Amino acid sequence: MSEETKQARSKGLHLEELLLFEIDSDACGVDMDEPEDFTPRLGGLQRKDAIGLPGLSEPQVMRHYSRLARQNYSIDDGIYPLGSCTMKHNPRLNEKMARLPGFADIHPLQPVSSVPGALRLMEALSEKLRLLTGMPAIAMTPRAGAHGELCGMMAIRSALESRGGEAAGRKRILAPESAHGTNPATAAMLGFEVDPIRATSRGEIDFEELRSKLDSSVAAIMITNPNTCGLFETQMIEIADAIHDVGGYLYCDGANFNAILGRVRPGDLGVDAMHINLHKTFSTPHGGGGPGAGPVALSERLASFAPLPCVLSTQDGLRLIETQADAHEHGASPFGRLGAFHGQMGMFTRALTYILSHGGDGLRQVSGDAVLNANYVRASLQDVLEVAFDRICMHEALFSDGTLQADGVSTLDFAKAMIDRGVHPMTMYFPLVVHGAMLIEPTESESKASLDSFISLMRELAQSSAEDKKAFAKAPLHAPRKRLDETKAARKPVLSWRG
Ligand SMILES: *Cc1c(COP(=O)(O)O)cnc(C)c1O
């Protein structure tokens, strides 16, 4: 972008921004002496040309990032109704606790004897998660939900291998068609084969079809509950019994735990492994790729396979177990190690703060309010947008493009029109089982006033789609970027600033 384009595009206080490489000047933020003559010790491999980094002064760098930050939309700006993502308010108390130097400034390689408080915090969080899930063990190290899936499925694979015989050869994983993409991806990554199961017209797993597919070749079923249509799988216990009867395991994708927190313990439903997205349910900030944390709750049958490192409560107090040998001495047989260190300490601190500051009654209210808010949105929009399943939903409301399509407006057009009105769009085109899906998750942290404002905007847009589909096709008019060619961006990514 040229300086002229930048100036032309900056309007009001909406500032266009050049790339760091385009701002490049000869400035330098530091003033260092020329090195004295020295003999390089790189064996002739040292760089011969300039490194090509932009030269910038500190104020130039500060303004660059500050301007970029202003282009960001966050939960602190307004409602962020992305379904399946649980974009709730991040309480500032969590941030305060995470910044306490005793937590913020420790290093994963410092002696264990110098960080007993960190071990206690990890154990305290694990204990609360055990209580909330009704499951006996928590693997703390996974860095995200998808990583947690990998962890849980590796524990399942190890359990099957340790049983030996026919169990070790089981390759099939059953997963509903509406599953989040990470479920089949995880299974495939571990060498399993994924066999999809259809949904019924009520939006739940077709139990008859599932039962017809069950035999001793099935390693596990992966189910999301509440599912990605925002509905509770009412036959969960029957499903658990059926898979256990053929010697398989039940993996539950716990991304939607926010809807049942403090009300349902997945362990009571027969779940063997379930990841918990701390960054969804327990309010730690997320977006833009991280950081997240995806601890995995494990049943009695899988607990001993939890990965290293782990914190164990022993007679001598809490111990950090780092090696297989040490684990074996304590009766565990970890499937291995998932990452270098112990997990996302900052997220652990925030999640535990969230849990303690809410208390048991507060956490129950979280799920109650989340479900109430979603049903308020569903009921307030159902005469202008087509609900995908006409029944009470859990923490998210799912609509199809039925009425919009009739007006010649697509889900994408609708989302772009929302941007023009200053509202972040909902999740689009997911789950795949619903045509032109619009998945709205308000979360419990939106007030009634904020929901009413969102609803009135959505109603206005839905009603105007019948009159003026052309306007929708042109949206967004006011965003700094219009309709990007996302397919081209994915297929032919331009990764160098020179183009
Ligand atoms: C968010 C989500 C995941 C993946 O979690 P990440 O933390 O983003 O890796 C998996 N399944 C469902 C249903 C989700 O909503």
Coordinates of C-alpha atoms and ligand atoms in Angstrom, one line a residue, residues 84-85 144-147 149 180 182-183 224 228 253 255-256 275 277 279-280 430, ligand 1:
S84 CA -19.3 -22.8 19.5
C85 CA -16.7 -20.3 20.8
A144 CA -6.2 -26.2 23.5
G145 CA -9.4 -28.1 22.9
A146 CA -8.0 -29.9 19.8
H147 CA -4.9 -30.8 21.7
E149 CA -8.9 -34.3 21.9
H180 CA -16.5 -30.1 14.9
T182 CA -11.2 -31.3 15.0
N183 CA -12.9 -34.5 16.0
T224 CA -20.2 -33.4 21.6
T228 CA -22.9 -28.5 17.8
D253 CA -16.0 -33.1 23.2
A255 CA -16.3 -27.5 24.2
N256 CA -20.0 -26.8 25.1
H275 CA -11.5 -32.0 27.1
N277 CA -11.7 -25.5 26.9
H279 CA -10.7 -20.4 27.3
K280 CA -14.4 -21.0 26.6
F430 CA -21.3 -24.5 10.9
Ligands
LIG1 C1 -13.7 -24.9 20.0 C2 -14.1 -26.3 19.7 C3 -13.1 -27.3 19.6 C4 -11.6 -27.0 19.5 O1 -11.1 -26.3 20.6 P1 -9.8 -25.4 20.4 O2 -9.5 -24.9 21.8 O3 -10.2 -24.3 19.5 O4 -8.7 -26.2 19.8 C5 -13.6 -28.6 19.4 N1 -14.9 -28.9 19.4 C6 -15.8 -27.9 19.5 C7 -17.3 -28.3 19.4 C8 -15.5 -26.6 19.6 O5 -16.4 -25.6 19.7

